[in-house]
mmCIF file with all atom_site columns, C-alpha atoms in Angstrom:
data_model
loop_
_atom_site.group_PDB
_atom_site.id
_atom_site.type_symbol
_atom_site.label_atom_id
_atom_site.label_alt_id
_atom_site.label_comp_id
_atom_site.label_asym_id
_atom_site.label_entity_id
_atom_site.label_seq_id
_atom_site.pdbx_PDB_ins_code
_atom_site.Cartn_x
_atom_site.Cartn_y
_atom_site.Cartn_z
_atom_site.occupancy
_atom_site.B_iso_or_equiv
_atom_site.pdbx_formal_charge
_atom_site.auth_seq_id
_atom_site.auth_comp_id
_atom_site.auth_asym_id
_atom_site.auth_atom_id
_atom_site.pdbx_PDB_model_num
ATOM 1   C CA . MET A 1 1   ? 0.000   0.000   0.000   1.00 0.00 ? 1   MET A CA 1
ATOM 2   C CA . ASN A 1 2   ? 1.303   3.392   -0.952  1.00 0.00 ? 2   ASN A CA 1
ATOM 3   C CA . LEU A 1 3   ? -0.362  5.770   1.518   1.00 0.00 ? 3   LEU A CA 1
ATOM 4   C CA . PRO A 1 4   ? 0.294   9.496   1.198   1.00 0.00 ? 4   PRO A CA 1
ATOM 5   C CA . THR A 1 5   ? 2.754   10.745  3.823   1.00 0.00 ? 5   THR A CA 1
ATOM 6   C CA . GLN A 1 6   ? 0.086   12.548  5.881   1.00 0.00 ? 6   GLN A CA 1
ATOM 7   C CA . TYR A 1 7   ? -1.774  9.234   6.443   1.00 0.00 ? 7   TYR A CA 1
ATOM 8   C CA . GLN A 1 8   ? 1.121   6.836   7.045   1.00 0.00 ? 8   GLN A CA 1
ATOM 9   C CA . TRP A 1 9   ? 0.488   7.060   10.802  1.00 0.00 ? 9   TRP A CA 1
ATOM 10  C CA . LEU A 1 10  ? -2.499  4.753   10.235  1.00 0.00 ? 10  LEU A CA 1
ATOM 11  C CA . THR A 1 11  ? -0.178  1.801   9.593   1.00 0.00 ? 11  THR A CA 1
ATOM 12  C CA . SER A 1 12  ? 1.473   2.128   13.020  1.00 0.00 ? 12  SER A CA 1
ATOM 13  C CA . LEU A 1 13  ? -1.697  2.338   15.117  1.00 0.00 ? 13  LEU A CA 1
ATOM 14  C CA . ARG A 1 14  ? -2.367  -0.555  17.478  1.00 0.00 ? 14  ARG A CA 1
ATOM 15  C CA . GLY A 1 15  ? -5.959  -1.698  17.780  1.00 0.00 ? 15  GLY A CA 1
ATOM 16  C CA . LEU A 1 16  ? -6.985  -0.520  14.326  1.00 0.00 ? 16  LEU A CA 1
ATOM 17  C CA . PRO A 1 17  ? -10.683 -1.221  13.607  1.00 0.00 ? 17  PRO A CA 1
ATOM 18  C CA . ASN A 1 18  ? -11.299 -3.909  10.980  1.00 0.00 ? 18  ASN A CA 1
ATOM 19  C CA . THR A 1 19  ? -13.093 -1.447  8.688   1.00 0.00 ? 19  THR A CA 1
ATOM 20  C CA . ILE A 1 20  ? -9.880  0.551   8.353   1.00 0.00 ? 20  ILE A CA 1
ATOM 21  C CA . LYS A 1 21  ? -7.535  -2.479  8.194   1.00 0.00 ? 21  LYS A CA 1
ATOM 22  C CA . LEU A 1 22  ? -9.606  -4.032  5.421   1.00 0.00 ? 22  LEU A CA 1
ATOM 23  C CA . ALA A 1 23  ? -10.091 -0.766  3.524   1.00 0.00 ? 23  ALA A CA 1
ATOM 24  C CA . LEU A 1 24  ? -6.357  -0.034  3.624   1.00 0.00 ? 24  LEU A CA 1
ATOM 25  C CA . ASN A 1 25  ? -5.719  -3.456  2.054   1.00 0.00 ? 25  ASN A CA 1
ATOM 26  C CA . GLU A 1 26  ? -7.643  -2.196  -0.994  1.00 0.00 ? 26  GLU A CA 1
ATOM 27  C CA . PHE A 1 27  ? -5.957  1.229   -1.089  1.00 0.00 ? 27  PHE A CA 1
ATOM 28  C CA . GLY A 1 28  ? -5.176  2.252   -4.666  1.00 0.00 ? 28  GLY A CA 1
ATOM 29  C CA . VAL A 1 29  ? -7.627  -0.099  -6.393  1.00 0.00 ? 29  VAL A CA 1
ATOM 30  C CA . ALA A 1 30  ? -8.840  1.968   -9.354  1.00 0.00 ? 30  ALA A CA 1
ATOM 31  C CA . GLU A 1 31  ? -11.547 1.625   -11.938 1.00 0.00 ? 31  GLU A CA 1
ATOM 32  C CA . VAL A 1 32  ? -10.684 1.109   -15.585 1.00 0.00 ? 32  VAL A CA 1
ATOM 33  C CA . VAL A 1 33  ? -11.386 4.290   -17.498 1.00 0.00 ? 33  VAL A CA 1
ATOM 34  C CA . GLY A 1 34  ? -13.347 3.599   -20.664 1.00 0.00 ? 34  GLY A CA 1
ATOM 35  C CA . LYS A 1 35  ? -14.102 0.105   -21.920 1.00 0.00 ? 35  LYS A CA 1
ATOM 36  C CA . GLY A 1 36  ? -13.631 -2.716  -19.426 1.00 0.00 ? 36  GLY A CA 1
ATOM 37  C CA . SER A 1 37  ? -13.700 -2.956  -15.632 1.00 0.00 ? 37  SER A CA 1
ATOM 38  C CA . ASN A 1 38  ? -11.230 -3.647  -12.867 1.00 0.00 ? 38  ASN A CA 1
ATOM 39  C CA . ARG A 1 39  ? -11.556 -7.347  -12.046 1.00 0.00 ? 39  ARG A CA 1
ATOM 40  C CA . THR A 1 40  ? -11.053 -6.663  -8.340  1.00 0.00 ? 40  THR A CA 1
ATOM 41  C CA . ILE A 1 41  ? -14.088 -4.362  -8.196  1.00 0.00 ? 41  ILE A CA 1
ATOM 42  C CA . ILE A 1 42  ? -16.242 -6.857  -10.123 1.00 0.00 ? 42  ILE A CA 1
ATOM 43  C CA . ALA A 1 43  ? -14.983 -9.625  -7.792  1.00 0.00 ? 43  ALA A CA 1
ATOM 44  C CA . TRP A 1 44  ? -16.322 -7.641  -4.811  1.00 0.00 ? 44  TRP A CA 1
ATOM 45  C CA . ARG A 1 45  ? -19.779 -7.786  -6.395  1.00 0.00 ? 45  ARG A CA 1
ATOM 46  C CA . ASP A 1 46  ? -19.436 -11.538 -6.962  1.00 0.00 ? 46  ASP A CA 1
ATOM 47  C CA . GLU A 1 47  ? -18.184 -12.202 -3.416  1.00 0.00 ? 47  GLU A CA 1
ATOM 48  C CA . LEU A 1 48  ? -21.122 -10.286 -1.951  1.00 0.00 ? 48  LEU A CA 1
ATOM 49  C CA . ASN A 1 49  ? -23.653 -12.076 -4.151  1.00 0.00 ? 49  ASN A CA 1
ATOM 50  C CA . GLN A 1 50  ? -22.182 -15.463 -3.141  1.00 0.00 ? 50  GLN A CA 1
ATOM 51  C CA . ALA A 1 51  ? -22.486 -14.420 0.516   1.00 0.00 ? 51  ALA A CA 1
ATOM 52  C CA . GLY A 1 52  ? -26.182 -13.643 0.050   1.00 0.00 ? 52  GLY A CA 1
ATOM 53  C CA . VAL A 1 53  ? -25.899 -9.866  -0.251  1.00 0.00 ? 53  VAL A CA 1
ATOM 54  C CA . LYS A 1 54  ? -28.062 -8.869  -3.198  1.00 0.00 ? 54  LYS A CA 1
ATOM 55  C CA . ILE A 1 55  ? -26.078 -6.682  -5.592  1.00 0.00 ? 55  ILE A CA 1
ATOM 56  C CA . GLU A 1 56  ? -28.283 -5.961  -8.594  1.00 0.00 ? 56  GLU A CA 1
ATOM 57  C CA . GLY A 1 57  ? -27.603 -3.814  -11.614 1.00 0.00 ? 57  GLY A CA 1
ATOM 58  C CA . TYR A 1 58  ? -23.861 -3.573  -11.126 1.00 0.00 ? 58  TYR A CA 1
ATOM 59  C CA . SER A 1 59  ? -22.096 -4.683  -14.302 1.00 0.00 ? 59  SER A CA 1
ATOM 60  C CA . ASP A 1 60  ? -19.302 -2.152  -14.871 1.00 0.00 ? 60  ASP A CA 1
ATOM 61  C CA . ASP A 1 61  ? -16.976 -0.047  -12.735 1.00 0.00 ? 61  ASP A CA 1
ATOM 62  C CA . ASP A 1 62  ? -18.239 3.084   -14.516 1.00 0.00 ? 62  ASP A CA 1
ATOM 63  C CA . ILE A 1 63  ? -21.302 2.710   -12.252 1.00 0.00 ? 63  ILE A CA 1
ATOM 64  C CA . PRO A 1 64  ? -20.696 4.548   -8.950  1.00 0.00 ? 64  PRO A CA 1
ATOM 65  C CA . TRP A 1 65  ? -19.155 2.027   -6.564  1.00 0.00 ? 65  TRP A CA 1
ATOM 66  C CA . CYS A 1 66  ? -18.598 3.734   -3.200  1.00 0.00 ? 66  CYS A CA 1
ATOM 67  C CA . GLY A 1 67  ? -21.520 1.721   -1.770  1.00 0.00 ? 67  GLY A CA 1
ATOM 68  C CA . LEU A 1 68  ? -20.081 -1.493  -3.214  1.00 0.00 ? 68  LEU A CA 1
ATOM 69  C CA . PHE A 1 69  ? -16.769 -0.708  -1.504  1.00 0.00 ? 69  PHE A CA 1
ATOM 70  C CA . ALA A 1 70  ? -18.499 -0.028  1.842   1.00 0.00 ? 70  ALA A CA 1
ATOM 71  C CA . ALA A 1 71  ? -20.420 -3.292  1.428   1.00 0.00 ? 71  ALA A CA 1
ATOM 72  C CA . ILE A 1 72  ? -17.354 -5.476  0.805   1.00 0.00 ? 72  ILE A CA 1
ATOM 73  C CA . ILE A 1 73  ? -15.512 -3.926  3.756   1.00 0.00 ? 73  ILE A CA 1
ATOM 74  C CA . CYS A 1 74  ? -18.462 -4.222  6.165   1.00 0.00 ? 74  CYS A CA 1
ATOM 75  C CA . TYR A 1 75  ? -19.178 -7.779  5.001   1.00 0.00 ? 75  TYR A CA 1
ATOM 76  C CA . ARG A 1 76  ? -15.553 -8.847  5.435   1.00 0.00 ? 76  ARG A CA 1
ATOM 77  C CA . ARG A 1 77  ? -15.399 -7.204  8.882   1.00 0.00 ? 77  ARG A CA 1
ATOM 78  C CA . LEU A 1 78  ? -17.192 -10.225 10.365  1.00 0.00 ? 78  LEU A CA 1
ATOM 79  C CA . LYS A 1 79  ? -17.798 -12.350 7.230   1.00 0.00 ? 79  LYS A CA 1
ATOM 80  C CA . ASN A 1 80  ? -21.482 -11.697 7.858   1.00 0.00 ? 80  ASN A CA 1
ATOM 81  C CA . ALA A 1 81  ? -23.999 -10.613 5.215   1.00 0.00 ? 81  ALA A CA 1
ATOM 82  C CA . SER A 1 82  ? -26.155 -8.940  7.872   1.00 0.00 ? 82  SER A CA 1
ATOM 83  C CA . GLU A 1 83  ? -23.382 -6.306  8.240   1.00 0.00 ? 83  GLU A CA 1
ATOM 84  C CA . VAL A 1 84  ? -24.449 -4.892  4.849   1.00 0.00 ? 84  VAL A CA 1
ATOM 85  C CA . VAL A 1 85  ? -27.413 -2.535  4.465   1.00 0.00 ? 85  VAL A CA 1
ATOM 86  C CA . LYS A 1 86  ? -30.251 -3.310  2.064   1.00 0.00 ? 86  LYS A CA 1
ATOM 87  C CA . ASP A 1 87  ? -29.518 -2.012  -1.453  1.00 0.00 ? 87  ASP A CA 1
ATOM 88  C CA . PRO A 1 88  ? -25.917 -1.078  -0.560  1.00 0.00 ? 88  PRO A CA 1
ATOM 89  C CA . LEU A 1 89  ? -25.119 0.482   -3.950  1.00 0.00 ? 89  LEU A CA 1
ATOM 90  C CA . TRP A 1 90  ? -27.306 3.440   -2.941  1.00 0.00 ? 90  TRP A CA 1
ATOM 91  C CA . ALA A 1 91  ? -24.807 5.354   -0.790  1.00 0.00 ? 91  ALA A CA 1
ATOM 92  C CA . ARG A 1 92  ? -27.451 7.115   1.270   1.00 0.00 ? 92  ARG A CA 1
ATOM 93  C CA . ASN A 1 93  ? -28.782 3.732   2.477   1.00 0.00 ? 93  ASN A CA 1
ATOM 94  C CA . TRP A 1 94  ? -25.620 3.524   4.606   1.00 0.00 ? 94  TRP A CA 1
ATOM 95  C CA . ALA A 1 95  ? -27.223 6.151   6.873   1.00 0.00 ? 95  ALA A CA 1
ATOM 96  C CA . LYS A 1 96  ? -29.077 3.133   8.372   1.00 0.00 ? 96  LYS A CA 1
ATOM 97  C CA . TYR A 1 97  ? -25.935 1.067   9.082   1.00 0.00 ? 97  TYR A CA 1
ATOM 98  C CA . GLY A 1 98  ? -24.868 -0.016  12.571  1.00 0.00 ? 98  GLY A CA 1
ATOM 99  C CA . VAL A 1 99  ? -25.439 2.338   15.465  1.00 0.00 ? 99  VAL A CA 1
ATOM 100 C CA . LYS A 1 100 ? -25.940 6.109   15.340  1.00 0.00 ? 100 LYS A CA 1
ATOM 101 C CA . ALA A 1 101 ? -22.864 7.874   16.717  1.00 0.00 ? 101 ALA A CA 1
ATOM 102 C CA . PRO A 1 102 ? -22.779 11.337  18.322  1.00 0.00 ? 102 PRO A CA 1
ATOM 103 C CA . GLN A 1 103 ? -19.236 12.056  17.066  1.00 0.00 ? 103 GLN A CA 1
ATOM 104 C CA . ALA A 1 104 ? -17.215 10.485  14.253  1.00 0.00 ? 104 ALA A CA 1
ATOM 105 C CA . VAL A 1 105 ? -14.299 8.248   15.258  1.00 0.00 ? 105 VAL A CA 1
ATOM 106 C CA . LEU A 1 106 ? -11.816 6.063   13.386  1.00 0.00 ? 106 LEU A CA 1
ATOM 107 C CA . GLY A 1 107 ? -13.635 3.376   11.388  1.00 0.00 ? 107 GLY A CA 1
ATOM 108 C CA . ASP A 1 108 ? -17.107 4.935   11.457  1.00 0.00 ? 108 ASP A CA 1
ATOM 109 C CA . VAL A 1 109 ? -19.236 4.912   8.312   1.00 0.00 ? 109 VAL A CA 1
ATOM 110 C CA . LEU A 1 110 ? -19.955 8.445   7.068   1.00 0.00 ? 110 LEU A CA 1
ATOM 111 C CA . THR A 1 111 ? -22.776 9.140   4.636   1.00 0.00 ? 111 THR A CA 1
ATOM 112 C CA . PHE A 1 112 ? -22.769 12.327  2.565   1.00 0.00 ? 112 PHE A CA 1
ATOM 113 C CA . VAL A 1 113 ? -25.074 14.144  0.164   1.00 0.00 ? 113 VAL A CA 1
ATOM 114 C CA . ARG A 1 114 ? -23.800 15.144  -3.265  1.00 0.00 ? 114 ARG A CA 1
ATOM 115 C CA . ASN A 1 115 ? -25.374 16.461  -6.463  1.00 0.00 ? 115 ASN A CA 1
ATOM 116 C CA . GLY A 1 116 ? -27.292 13.549  -7.958  1.00 0.00 ? 116 GLY A CA 1
ATOM 117 C CA . GLY A 1 117 ? -27.103 11.247  -4.933  1.00 0.00 ? 117 GLY A CA 1
ATOM 118 C CA . GLY A 1 118 ? -24.829 10.410  -2.052  1.00 0.00 ? 118 GLY A CA 1
ATOM 119 C CA . HIS A 1 119 ? -21.439 9.128   -1.031  1.00 0.00 ? 119 HIS A CA 1
ATOM 120 C CA . VAL A 1 120 ? -20.227 6.754   1.677   1.00 0.00 ? 120 VAL A CA 1
ATOM 121 C CA . GLY A 1 121 ? -16.808 6.103   3.197   1.00 0.00 ? 121 GLY A CA 1
ATOM 122 C CA . PHE A 1 122 ? -14.904 5.499   6.422   1.00 0.00 ? 122 PHE A CA 1
ATOM 123 C CA . TYR A 1 123 ? -13.674 8.132   8.881   1.00 0.00 ? 123 TYR A CA 1
ATOM 124 C CA . VAL A 1 124 ? -9.905  8.360   9.369   1.00 0.00 ? 124 VAL A CA 1
ATOM 125 C CA . GLY A 1 125 ? -9.778  11.874  10.846  1.00 0.00 ? 125 GLY A CA 1
ATOM 126 C CA . GLU A 1 126 ? -10.920 15.448  10.527  1.00 0.00 ? 126 GLU A CA 1
ATOM 127 C CA . ASP A 1 127 ? -9.804  19.039  10.322  1.00 0.00 ? 127 ASP A CA 1
ATOM 128 C CA . SER A 1 128 ? -11.887 22.094  11.203  1.00 0.00 ? 128 SER A CA 1
ATOM 129 C CA . SER A 1 129 ? -14.116 21.914  8.105   1.00 0.00 ? 129 SER A CA 1
ATOM 130 C CA . CYS A 1 130 ? -13.652 18.456  6.577   1.00 0.00 ? 130 CYS A CA 1
ATOM 131 C CA . TYR A 1 131 ? -13.692 14.766  7.348   1.00 0.00 ? 131 TYR A CA 1
ATOM 132 C CA . HIS A 1 132 ? -10.800 12.753  5.919   1.00 0.00 ? 132 HIS A CA 1
ATOM 133 C CA . VAL A 1 133 ? -12.571 9.806   4.295   1.00 0.00 ? 133 VAL A CA 1
ATOM 134 C CA . LEU A 1 134 ? -11.170 6.445   3.195   1.00 0.00 ? 134 LEU A CA 1
ATOM 135 C CA . GLY A 1 135 ? -13.503 5.238   0.495   1.00 0.00 ? 135 GLY A CA 1
ATOM 136 C CA . GLY A 1 136 ? -14.042 3.817   -2.938  1.00 0.00 ? 136 GLY A CA 1
ATOM 137 C CA . ASN A 1 137 ? -14.837 5.741   -6.111  1.00 0.00 ? 137 ASN A CA 1
ATOM 138 C CA . GLN A 1 138 ? -13.037 8.817   -4.843  1.00 0.00 ? 138 GLN A CA 1
ATOM 139 C CA . SER A 1 139 ? -11.245 10.147  -7.934  1.00 0.00 ? 139 SER A CA 1
ATOM 140 C CA . ASN A 1 140 ? -12.117 6.734   -9.456  1.00 0.00 ? 140 ASN A CA 1
ATOM 141 C CA . LYS A 1 141 ? -10.088 4.792   -6.875  1.00 0.00 ? 141 LYS A CA 1
ATOM 142 C CA . VAL A 1 142 ? -9.833  3.712   -3.243  1.00 0.00 ? 142 VAL A CA 1
ATOM 143 C CA . CYS A 1 143 ? -8.102  6.604   -1.493  1.00 0.00 ? 143 CYS A CA 1
ATOM 144 C CA . ILE A 1 144 ? -8.414  9.129   1.298   1.00 0.00 ? 144 ILE A CA 1
ATOM 145 C CA . THR A 1 145 ? -9.991  12.460  0.467   1.00 0.00 ? 145 THR A CA 1
ATOM 146 C CA . ARG A 1 146 ? -11.352 15.459  2.333   1.00 0.00 ? 146 ARG A CA 1
ATOM 147 C CA . VAL A 1 147 ? -15.135 15.898  2.310   1.00 0.00 ? 147 VAL A CA 1
ATOM 148 C CA . GLU A 1 148 ? -16.849 18.911  3.868   1.00 0.00 ? 148 GLU A CA 1
ATOM 149 C CA . LYS A 1 149 ? -18.493 18.142  7.198   1.00 0.00 ? 149 LYS A CA 1
ATOM 150 C CA . SER A 1 150 ? -21.536 20.151  6.119   1.00 0.00 ? 150 SER A CA 1
ATOM 151 C CA . ARG A 1 151 ? -22.323 17.420  3.551   1.00 0.00 ? 151 ARG A CA 1
ATOM 152 C CA . CYS A 1 152 ? -22.413 14.643  6.161   1.00 0.00 ? 152 CYS A CA 1
ATOM 153 C CA . ILE A 1 153 ? -25.916 13.332  6.873   1.00 0.00 ? 153 ILE A CA 1
ATOM 154 C CA . ALA A 1 154 ? -25.052 10.332  9.064   1.00 0.00 ? 154 ALA A CA 1
ATOM 155 C CA . VAL A 1 155 ? -22.282 9.057   11.308  1.00 0.00 ? 155 VAL A CA 1
ATOM 156 C CA . ARG A 1 156 ? -22.755 5.344   11.960  1.00 0.00 ? 156 ARG A CA 1
ATOM 157 C CA . ARG A 1 157 ? -20.634 3.047   14.087  1.00 0.00 ? 157 ARG A CA 1
ATOM 158 C CA . PRO A 1 158 ? -20.057 -0.648  13.457  1.00 0.00 ? 158 PRO A CA 1
ATOM 159 C CA . PRO A 1 159 ? -21.749 -2.728  16.161  1.00 0.00 ? 159 PRO A CA 1
ATOM 160 C CA . TYR A 1 160 ? -18.658 -3.657  18.197  1.00 0.00 ? 160 TYR A CA 1
ATOM 161 C CA . VAL A 1 161 ? -18.551 -6.347  20.865  1.00 0.00 ? 161 VAL A CA 1
ATOM 162 C CA . THR A 1 162 ? -15.242 -4.843  22.028  1.00 0.00 ? 162 THR A CA 1
ATOM 163 C CA . VAL A 1 163 ? -14.275 -1.398  20.783  1.00 0.00 ? 163 VAL A CA 1
ATOM 164 C CA . PRO A 1 164 ? -10.748 -1.448  19.274  1.00 0.00 ? 164 PRO A CA 1
ATOM 165 C CA . ALA A 1 165 ? -8.182  0.735   21.063  1.00 0.00 ? 165 ALA A CA 1
ATOM 166 C CA . ALA A 1 166 ? -7.636  3.141   18.147  1.00 0.00 ? 166 ALA A CA 1
ATOM 167 C CA . VAL A 1 167 ? -11.336 4.003   17.809  1.00 0.00 ? 167 VAL A CA 1
ATOM 168 C CA . LYS A 1 168 ? -11.341 7.688   18.680  1.00 0.00 ? 168 LYS A CA 1
ATOM 169 C CA . PRO A 1 169 ? -11.429 11.028  16.832  1.00 0.00 ? 169 PRO A CA 1
ATOM 170 C CA . TYR A 1 170 ? -8.241  12.243  15.128  1.00 0.00 ? 170 TYR A CA 1
ATOM 171 C CA . SER A 1 171 ? -7.448  15.908  14.418  1.00 0.00 ? 171 SER A CA 1
ATOM 172 C CA . LEU A 1 172 ? -5.514  16.280  11.176  1.00 0.00 ? 172 LEU A CA 1
ATOM 173 C CA . ALA A 1 173 ? -3.975  19.125  9.195   1.00 0.00 ? 173 ALA A CA 1
ATOM 174 C CA . ALA A 1 174 ? -6.244  20.722  6.621   1.00 0.00 ? 174 ALA A CA 1
ATOM 175 C CA . SER A 1 175 ? -4.122  19.873  3.597   1.00 0.00 ? 175 SER A CA 1
ATOM 176 C CA . GLY A 1 176 ? -5.084  18.743  0.136   1.00 0.00 ? 176 GLY A CA 1
ATOM 177 C CA . SER A 1 177 ? -8.050  19.548  -2.043  1.00 0.00 ? 177 SER A CA 1
ATOM 178 C CA . ILE A 1 178 ? -11.661 19.154  -0.948  1.00 0.00 ? 178 ILE A CA 1
ATOM 179 C CA . SER A 1 179 ? -13.773 16.650  -2.876  1.00 0.00 ? 179 SER A CA 1
ATOM 180 C CA . SER A 1 180 ? -16.936 18.105  -4.388  1.00 0.00 ? 180 SER A CA 1
ATOM 181 C CA . ASN A 1 181 ? -18.328 15.144  -6.366  1.00 0.00 ? 181 ASN A CA 1
ATOM 182 C CA . GLU A 1 182 ? -17.353 11.528  -5.826  1.00 0.00 ? 182 GLU A CA 1
ATOM 183 C CA . ALA A 1 183 ? -19.274 10.004  -8.741  1.00 0.00 ? 183 ALA A CA 1
#
């Protein structure tokens, strides 16, 4: 994994939540621009379908896939199909995931509004105006990007039996561009 310098601290944290561990394993996976699709992204769809998670209408990585990415990560967290929301390709459906949280912490699922729909990803930190989000279909790949807090409509926590040690808020420098449309 080739994390940007400002996020390399994630690899040294003890007690990293599974959502972040698993998402970091996919860091850099990118869609194929134009004809064809990344086999890894299509394999996520197939793995979910085999597990009993209904993924309908997803045939090409040109179709927005942030919800597919959230689904594969949440499914793999416990290898349990019930970890995935109904109709997971619709990003805003992730506002019903897990448990409502009063404040975002490492590994939480964040749901955002955007022109034409929504976006979903995982909290890694925040600055004064933005969440730093690890997600899929951000600049057509799995990466970390800044998304304005004002666009966030839900902060949802995985249902932990034991909360991992690193699950807390992280204040980060406000560096890098701000994402305005993740489709």
